[in-house]
Coordinates of C-alpha atoms in Angstrom, one line a residue:
M610 CA -33.2 -44.2 6.7
S611 CA -34.2 -41.3 4.4
F612 CA -32.7 -38.8 6.9
V613 CA -29.4 -40.6 6.7
I614 CA -29.6 -40.5 2.9
R615 CA -30.3 -36.8 2.9
V616 CA -27.4 -36.0 5.3
T617 CA -25.1 -38.2 3.2
A618 CA -26.2 -36.4 0.1
K619 CA -25.4 -33.0 1.6
R620 CA -22.0 -34.3 2.6
V621 CA -21.3 -35.7 -0.9
K622 CA -22.4 -32.3 -2.4
R623 CA -20.1 -30.3 -0.1
L624 CA -17.3 -32.7 -0.9
S625 CA -17.9 -32.4 -4.5
V626 CA -17.8 -28.6 -4.5
H627 CA -14.5 -28.8 -2.4
V628 CA -12.9 -31.2 -4.9
L629 CA -14.1 -29.2 -7.9
L630 CA -12.8 -25.9 -6.5
S631 CA -9.5 -27.6 -5.6
A632 CA -9.2 -29.2 -9.0
L633 CA -9.9 -26.0 -10.8
T634 CA -7.3 -24.2 -8.7
V635 CA -4.7 -26.9 -9.6
L636 CA -5.7 -26.8 -13.3
S637 CA -5.4 -23.1 -13.3
A638 CA -1.9 -23.2 -11.8
C639 CA -0.9 -26.0 -14.1
S640 CA -2.2 -24.1 -17.2
Q641 CA 0.3 -21.3 -16.3
Q642 CA 3.5 -23.2 -16.0
D643 CA 6.7 -21.2 -15.4
D644 CA 7.4 -20.7 -19.0
T645 CA 8.2 -17.1 -18.1
E646 CA 11.2 -17.9 -15.8
S647 CA 13.5 -17.0 -18.6
I648 CA 12.4 -13.4 -18.6
V649 CA 15.2 -11.1 -17.4
S650 CA 14.6 -8.4 -14.8
P651 CA 14.8 -4.7 -15.9
L652 CA 17.1 -4.4 -13.0
A653 CA 19.5 -7.1 -14.0
E654 CA 22.2 -4.8 -15.5
K655 CA 22.4 -2.6 -12.3
F656 CA 23.8 -5.3 -10.1
S657 CA 26.5 -8.0 -10.6
D658 CA 26.0 -9.4 -7.1
P659 CA 22.6 -11.2 -6.6
V660 CA 22.7 -10.5 -2.8
E661 CA 23.2 -6.8 -3.5
R662 CA 20.3 -6.9 -6.0
G663 CA 18.2 -8.8 -3.5
E664 CA 18.8 -6.1 -0.8
Y665 CA 17.7 -3.4 -3.3
L666 CA 14.5 -5.4 -4.1
A667 CA 13.8 -5.8 -0.4
R668 CA 14.1 -2.0 0.0
A669 CA 11.9 -1.5 -3.1
G670 CA 9.3 -3.9 -1.7
D671 CA 9.4 -2.2 1.8
C672 CA 9.5 -5.8 3.1
V673 CA 10.8 -4.7 6.5
A674 CA 7.7 -2.5 7.2
C675 CA 5.2 -5.5 7.3
H676 CA 7.7 -8.1 8.6
T677 CA 9.0 -6.3 11.6
R678 CA 7.2 -5.4 14.9
V679 CA 8.3 -2.3 16.7
G680 CA 11.3 -3.1 19.0
E681 CA 11.9 -6.5 17.4
P682 CA 14.8 -7.6 15.0
E683 CA 14.2 -6.7 11.4
F684 CA 12.3 -9.3 9.3
S685 CA 11.4 -11.4 12.4
G686 CA 7.7 -11.1 11.6
G687 CA 4.7 -11.2 13.9
L688 CA 3.3 -7.8 12.9
A689 CA -0.5 -7.7 13.1
I690 CA -2.0 -6.7 9.7
P691 CA -5.6 -5.7 10.2
T692 CA -8.0 -6.7 7.5
P693 CA -11.9 -6.5 7.1
F694 CA -11.8 -10.3 7.9
G695 CA -9.6 -10.3 10.9
K696 CA -6.0 -10.0 11.9
I697 CA -3.2 -11.6 9.8
Y698 CA 0.3 -11.9 11.3
S699 CA 3.3 -11.5 9.0
S700 CA 5.8 -14.3 8.7
N701 CA 9.4 -14.5 9.8
L702 CA 11.8 -13.9 6.9
T703 CA 15.1 -14.4 8.7
S704 CA 17.4 -17.4 8.1
S705 CA 15.9 -19.3 11.0
E706 CA 15.3 -22.9 10.1
Q707 CA 12.6 -23.3 12.7
A708 CA 10.7 -20.0 12.4
G709 CA 11.9 -18.4 9.1
L710 CA 13.2 -19.3 5.6
G711 CA 16.2 -21.4 6.7
R712 CA 14.8 -24.7 5.3
W713 CA 13.4 -23.1 2.1
N714 CA 15.0 -23.3 -1.3
A715 CA 14.8 -20.8 -4.2
D716 CA 12.1 -22.8 -5.9
E717 CA 9.9 -22.8 -2.9
F718 CA 10.4 -19.0 -2.5
W719 CA 9.5 -18.5 -6.1
Q720 CA 6.3 -20.5 -5.5
A721 CA 5.3 -18.2 -2.7
L722 CA 6.2 -15.0 -4.6
H723 CA 4.8 -16.0 -8.0
H724 CA 2.0 -18.4 -7.2
G725 CA 1.1 -17.4 -3.7
K726 CA 1.7 -20.9 -2.3
S727 CA 3.5 -21.9 0.8
R728 CA 6.4 -24.3 1.0
E729 CA 3.9 -27.1 1.7
G730 CA 1.6 -26.0 -1.2
R731 CA -1.0 -24.3 0.9
S732 CA -2.6 -21.1 -0.5
L733 CA -1.3 -17.9 1.2
Y734 CA -3.5 -15.0 2.3
P735 CA -3.3 -12.1 -0.2
A736 CA -2.5 -9.7 2.7
F737 CA 1.0 -10.9 1.5
P738 CA 0.7 -9.1 -1.8
Y739 CA 1.5 -11.9 -4.1
P740 CA -0.9 -10.7 -6.8
S741 CA 1.7 -7.8 -7.3
Y742 CA 4.8 -9.8 -6.4
S743 CA 3.7 -12.4 -9.1
H744 CA 5.1 -9.8 -11.6
I745 CA 8.6 -10.2 -10.2
T746 CA 10.9 -12.1 -12.5
R747 CA 12.5 -15.4 -11.5
D748 CA 16.0 -14.0 -11.4
D749 CA 14.9 -11.2 -9.1
S750 CA 13.0 -13.7 -6.9
D751 CA 16.2 -15.7 -6.6
A752 CA 18.2 -12.6 -5.8
L753 CA 15.7 -11.6 -3.1
F754 CA 15.8 -15.1 -1.6
A755 CA 19.6 -15.0 -1.6
Y756 CA 19.6 -11.7 0.3
L757 CA 17.0 -13.0 2.9
Q758 CA 19.2 -16.0 3.6
T759 CA 21.9 -13.6 4.9
I760 CA 19.5 -12.2 7.5
P761 CA 20.6 -13.5 11.0
A762 CA 18.2 -16.1 12.3
V763 CA 15.6 -14.9 14.8
E764 CA 13.8 -17.8 16.5
Q765 CA 10.4 -16.1 16.7
L766 CA 7.2 -17.7 15.3
P767 CA 4.3 -15.4 14.6
P768 CA 1.0 -15.8 16.4
E769 CA -1.8 -17.7 14.7
H770 CA -4.0 -15.6 12.4
E771 CA -7.2 -14.3 13.9
L772 CA -9.8 -14.8 11.1
A773 CA -13.5 -15.6 11.3
F774 CA -14.9 -18.6 9.5
P775 CA -14.9 -19.2 6.6
Y776 CA -12.1 -16.8 5.8
N777 CA -9.7 -19.0 7.8
T778 CA -10.1 -22.0 5.5
Q779 CA -8.1 -23.2 2.5
L780 CA -11.4 -23.7 0.6
A781 CA -12.2 -20.0 0.9
L782 CA -8.7 -19.1 -0.2
N783 CA -8.8 -21.4 -3.2
A784 CA -12.1 -20.0 -4.3
W785 CA -10.7 -16.5 -4.0
R786 CA -7.7 -17.4 -6.1
L787 CA -9.9 -19.0 -8.7
L788 CA -12.0 -15.8 -8.9
F789 CA -9.3 -13.1 -8.6
F790 CA -5.8 -14.3 -9.2
R791 CA -3.6 -15.3 -12.2
P792 CA 0.2 -15.5 -11.9
E793 CA 1.7 -13.2 -14.5
V794 CA 5.4 -12.1 -14.8
F795 CA 6.1 -8.6 -16.0
E796 CA 7.0 -8.4 -19.7
A797 CA 8.5 -5.2 -21.1
D798 CA 6.5 -3.2 -23.6
A799 CA 8.6 -3.0 -26.8
E800 CA 7.0 0.3 -27.8
Q801 CA 8.2 2.0 -24.6
S802 CA 11.7 3.1 -23.4
E803 CA 13.9 1.1 -21.2
S804 CA 13.4 3.6 -18.4
W805 CA 9.6 3.5 -18.8
N806 CA 9.6 -0.3 -18.5
R807 CA 11.8 -0.2 -15.5
G808 CA 9.5 2.2 -13.8
A809 CA 6.4 0.1 -14.8
Y810 CA 8.2 -3.0 -13.3
L811 CA 9.0 -1.3 -10.0
V812 CA 5.4 0.1 -9.6
Q813 CA 3.6 -3.1 -10.6
G814 CA 6.0 -5.6 -9.0
P815 CA 8.4 -5.0 -6.2
G816 CA 6.8 -1.6 -5.2
H817 CA 3.2 -3.3 -5.2
C818 CA 1.7 0.2 -5.4
A819 CA -1.7 -1.2 -6.4
A820 CA -2.0 -3.0 -3.0
C821 CA -2.8 0.4 -1.3
H822 CA -3.6 2.7 -4.2
T823 CA -6.3 0.6 -5.9
P824 CA -9.8 0.2 -4.4
R825 CA -10.9 -3.2 -3.2
G826 CA -14.1 -5.2 -3.5
R827 CA -16.0 -6.8 -0.6
L828 CA -13.8 -9.9 -0.8
G829 CA -10.6 -8.0 -0.6
N830 CA -9.9 -8.2 -4.4
T831 CA -8.4 -5.2 -6.1
L832 CA -10.7 -3.6 -8.6
S833 CA -8.6 -3.5 -11.7
Q834 CA -10.9 -1.1 -13.5
Y835 CA -9.8 1.5 -10.9
E836 CA -6.1 0.7 -11.1
L837 CA -4.1 3.2 -8.9
A838 CA -7.1 5.5 -8.7
G839 CA -6.8 5.8 -4.9
A840 CA -8.3 3.9 -2.0
H841 CA -9.1 4.1 1.7
I842 CA -6.9 1.9 3.8
D843 CA -9.3 0.5 6.4
G844 CA -6.8 -0.8 8.9
L845 CA -4.7 2.4 8.9
K846 CA -7.6 4.8 8.5
W847 CA -5.7 6.8 5.9
D848 CA -6.4 7.3 2.2
A849 CA -3.9 6.3 -0.5
L850 CA -4.2 9.1 -3.0
P851 CA -4.6 8.5 -6.8
L852 CA -1.4 8.0 -8.8
T853 CA -2.8 8.3 -12.3
R854 CA -2.3 11.1 -14.8
G855 CA -4.4 14.1 -14.0
N856 CA -4.1 13.4 -10.3
L857 CA -0.3 14.1 -10.3
P858 CA 1.0 17.6 -11.0
Q859 CA 2.1 17.6 -14.7
G860 CA 5.4 19.3 -15.5
D861 CA 6.7 18.8 -12.0
R862 CA 8.7 15.6 -12.6
D863 CA 11.8 16.6 -10.7
A864 CA 9.6 17.8 -7.7
L865 CA 7.8 14.5 -7.6
V866 CA 11.1 12.6 -7.7
E867 CA 12.3 14.8 -4.9
L868 CA 9.2 14.1 -2.9
L869 CA 9.6 10.3 -3.2
Q870 CA 13.3 10.4 -2.3
R871 CA 13.3 12.9 0.5
G872 CA 9.6 12.7 1.7
G873 CA 9.2 16.4 0.9
N874 CA 10.0 19.1 -1.6
E875 CA 9.6 22.8 -1.8
R876 CA 5.7 22.6 -1.5
D877 CA 4.7 19.2 -0.2
V878 CA 5.5 16.8 2.6
L879 CA 4.5 13.1 2.7
S880 CA 2.9 12.1 6.0
G881 CA 1.2 9.0 7.5
P882 CA 1.9 5.6 5.9
M883 CA 3.6 7.2 2.9
A884 CA 6.1 8.8 5.2
E885 CA 7.0 5.3 6.4
V886 CA 7.3 4.1 2.9
V887 CA 9.9 6.8 2.2
L888 CA 11.6 6.0 5.5
H889 CA 12.0 2.3 4.9
S890 CA 12.0 2.1 1.0
L891 CA 12.0 4.9 -1.4
Q892 CA 14.9 7.0 0.0
Y893 CA 17.2 4.0 -0.7
L894 CA 16.2 3.7 -4.5
D895 CA 18.4 5.2 -7.2
R896 CA 17.1 8.6 -8.3
E897 CA 17.0 7.3 -11.9
D898 CA 14.7 4.5 -10.8
L899 CA 12.4 6.9 -8.9
A900 CA 12.4 9.1 -12.1
S901 CA 11.4 6.0 -14.1
M902 CA 8.6 5.3 -11.7
V903 CA 7.3 8.9 -12.0
D904 CA 7.5 8.7 -15.8
Y905 CA 5.5 5.6 -15.8
L906 CA 2.9 7.0 -13.5
L907 CA 2.6 10.2 -15.4
S908 CA 1.9 8.2 -18.6
L909 CA -1.1 6.4 -17.1
P910 CA -4.6 7.4 -18.2
E911 CA -6.7 9.3 -15.7
V912 CA -9.1 7.0 -13.8
E913 CA -11.9 8.1 -11.6
A914 CA -12.2 6.2 -8.3
P915 CA -15.6 5.3 -6.9
A916 CA -17.2 8.2 -5.2
S917 CA -16.2 8.4 -1.5
S918 CA -19.1 8.4 0.9
Q919 CA -19.1 11.3 3.3
L920 CA -21.6 13.5 5.1
R921 CA -22.8 16.4 3.1
V922 CA -23.1 19.9 4.4
N923 CA -25.7 22.4 3.2
E924 CA -24.4 25.7 1.9
D925 CA -25.6 27.8 4.8
D926 CA -23.8 25.6 7.3
A927 CA -20.8 25.5 5.1
I928 CA -20.5 29.3 5.1
Q929 CA -20.8 29.4 8.9
L930 CA -18.1 26.7 9.2
Y931 CA -15.8 28.6 6.8
Q932 CA -16.1 31.8 8.8
A933 CA -15.4 30.1 12.1
G934 CA -12.5 28.2 10.5
K935 CA -10.8 31.4 9.3
Q936 CA -10.3 32.6 12.8
I937 CA -9.1 29.2 14.0
Y938 CA -6.6 29.1 11.1
T939 CA -5.3 32.5 11.9
E940 CA -4.7 31.5 15.5
H941 CA -3.3 28.0 15.2
C942 CA -2.1 27.4 11.6
A943 CA -0.9 30.6 9.9
D944 CA 2.4 30.8 11.6
C945 CA 3.6 27.7 9.8
H946 CA 1.4 27.4 6.7
A947 CA 1.2 31.3 6.2
E948 CA -1.9 33.4 5.8
D949 CA -2.0 32.7 2.1
G950 CA -1.7 29.0 2.5
Q951 CA 1.7 28.8 0.8
G952 CA 3.6 27.3 3.7
Q953 CA 7.3 27.6 4.1
P954 CA 9.5 26.0 1.5
Y955 CA 11.1 22.7 2.7
R956 CA 9.6 23.1 6.2
Y957 CA 5.9 23.2 6.2
P958 CA 3.7 22.2 3.2
A959 CA 1.6 24.6 1.2
L960 CA -2.1 24.0 1.7
A961 CA -3.1 25.9 -1.4
G962 CA -3.5 23.5 -4.2
N963 CA -2.4 20.6 -2.1
R964 CA -3.7 17.4 -3.5
G965 CA -4.3 15.8 -0.1
V966 CA -6.2 18.9 1.1
V967 CA -8.6 19.1 -1.9
A968 CA -9.1 15.3 -2.1
A969 CA -12.7 14.1 -2.3
S970 CA -12.4 12.7 1.2
P971 CA -11.0 15.0 3.9
N972 CA -9.7 12.0 5.7
N973 CA -5.9 12.5 5.5
T974 CA -6.1 16.2 6.4
L975 CA -8.3 15.3 9.3
R976 CA -5.8 12.7 10.5
S977 CA -2.9 15.2 10.3
L978 CA -5.0 17.8 12.1
L979 CA -6.0 15.6 15.0
S980 CA -2.9 13.4 15.4
G981 CA -0.1 15.6 14.0
G982 CA 3.0 13.8 12.9
F983 CA 6.3 14.2 11.1
G984 CA 7.5 13.6 7.6
A985 CA 9.9 10.9 6.8
S986 CA 13.4 10.9 8.4
T987 CA 15.8 10.4 5.6
Q988 CA 19.6 10.5 5.0
E989 CA 19.2 14.0 3.5
R990 CA 16.8 15.2 6.1
P991 CA 17.2 13.1 9.3
R992 CA 15.2 15.6 11.5
P993 CA 12.1 16.6 9.6
Y994 CA 9.8 19.4 10.7
G995 CA 6.6 18.2 12.3
M996 CA 3.0 19.2 13.2
P997 CA 1.6 19.1 16.6
P998 CA -1.7 17.2 17.3
F999 CA -4.8 19.4 17.8
A1000 CA -7.2 16.7 19.1
H1001 CA -6.9 18.0 22.6
Q1002 CA -7.4 21.7 21.6
L1003 CA -10.2 21.7 19.0
D1004 CA -13.7 20.2 19.5
D1005 CA -15.5 18.5 16.6
Y1006 CA -17.1 21.7 15.3
Q1007 CA -13.8 23.7 15.5
A1008 CA -11.9 21.0 13.7
A1009 CA -14.6 20.7 11.0
A1010 CA -14.6 24.5 10.7
V1011 CA -10.8 24.9 10.1
L1012 CA -10.8 21.9 7.7
T1013 CA -13.6 23.5 5.8
Y1014 CA -11.7 26.8 5.6
I1015 CA -8.6 25.1 4.4
R1016 CA -10.4 23.1 1.7
R1017 CA -12.2 26.2 0.4
S1018 CA -9.5 28.9 0.5
W1019 CA -6.7 30.2 -1.9
G1020 CA -8.4 28.6 -4.9
N1021 CA -9.1 25.3 -3.3
E1022 CA -12.6 24.1 -4.2
A1023 CA -13.3 21.0 -2.1
S1024 CA -16.4 20.2 -0.1
A1025 CA -17.1 21.4 3.4
V1026 CA -16.5 19.0 6.3
S1027 CA -19.4 18.1 8.7
P1028 CA -18.7 18.0 12.5
E1029 CA -20.4 14.6 12.4
T1030 CA -17.4 13.3 10.3
L1031 CA -15.2 14.2 13.2
R1032 CA -17.4 12.3 15.7
Q1033 CA -17.2 9.2 13.5
N1034 CA -13.4 9.3 13.6

């Protein structure tokens, strides 16, 4: 009899915790009613047609990148998004009534975007970046929904998420929300210009830059004290570079705008995931909006990201790597990037003073060296120059050597790269 009582007590305790968390979550949501729905979007005056505005917002949010599998219709969902907790599959955003948003209304879409709740009221996984999308105004939410309703229906349901227990439970999601999420619509700063506020809105809301460029805690929460200070993207194996002042070249505003719009400028080329952002998103934004985003980012205080963990190289070994790397660079790299590391304007990026090259982690340069790749294909530059992969030509020591040489030449003052780093990648 006492055994039965103990079991029952455990169940009651678990039920109480579940009810308490659920109740707190509901109270949290209720305490933040949509009294901000009257806030007008900084983009409102740019578009008279809500569908046109919605398409622009979908571009700004790069929605197609996560909600489209290669070879499938746009917005039909089903793309696997890797997380430390398992795979999450993106939803279908087409007008399909069975698989997409066809039966939704604008209120339900706002609930998903602003509150992170499904049509049925279930908590959504924050792989859908509603902590950023919560900043989007109600009128922009309605415009985005109006646009998505024009997308031809695709009858394709995404696979079930592949998440381990307890991350696949609503209890865990509600607890996460209670700890880390508060819905908050963007409000303009009266002390800043209209342009600055528009840039802040695009960065914080539709552009959801913090989703990649802010480090995360063990539970997948963004670490707000390191806002936009750069982060490693586990699933993609690339680093999102810092976007705060001091990490962006001061006085090069126009060059930064050009980099975002074209995927490259006279000295730099965006590669990896950022090339895809330019391909699907940034090239379609108005230049004045990109300039507003740059102005906002250049105004942010410098923030130091947590130190990246990497294998250290003693100075004697670093010198040997550097010397070996110089010969490899001359043989394989100098034709494009030049002996002095200055590259070729609008073709091949300069390596001297390159932020990606001298970053604390050599990860992005390593990715480019081993896998090669192309910059973004844009309307202005549909056939960008590319870099061949060297994984089949250089062994781990040779790759570490040439990376060390690049990171320590022409005024670059970054750490040497251990061959063991290559073996781990």
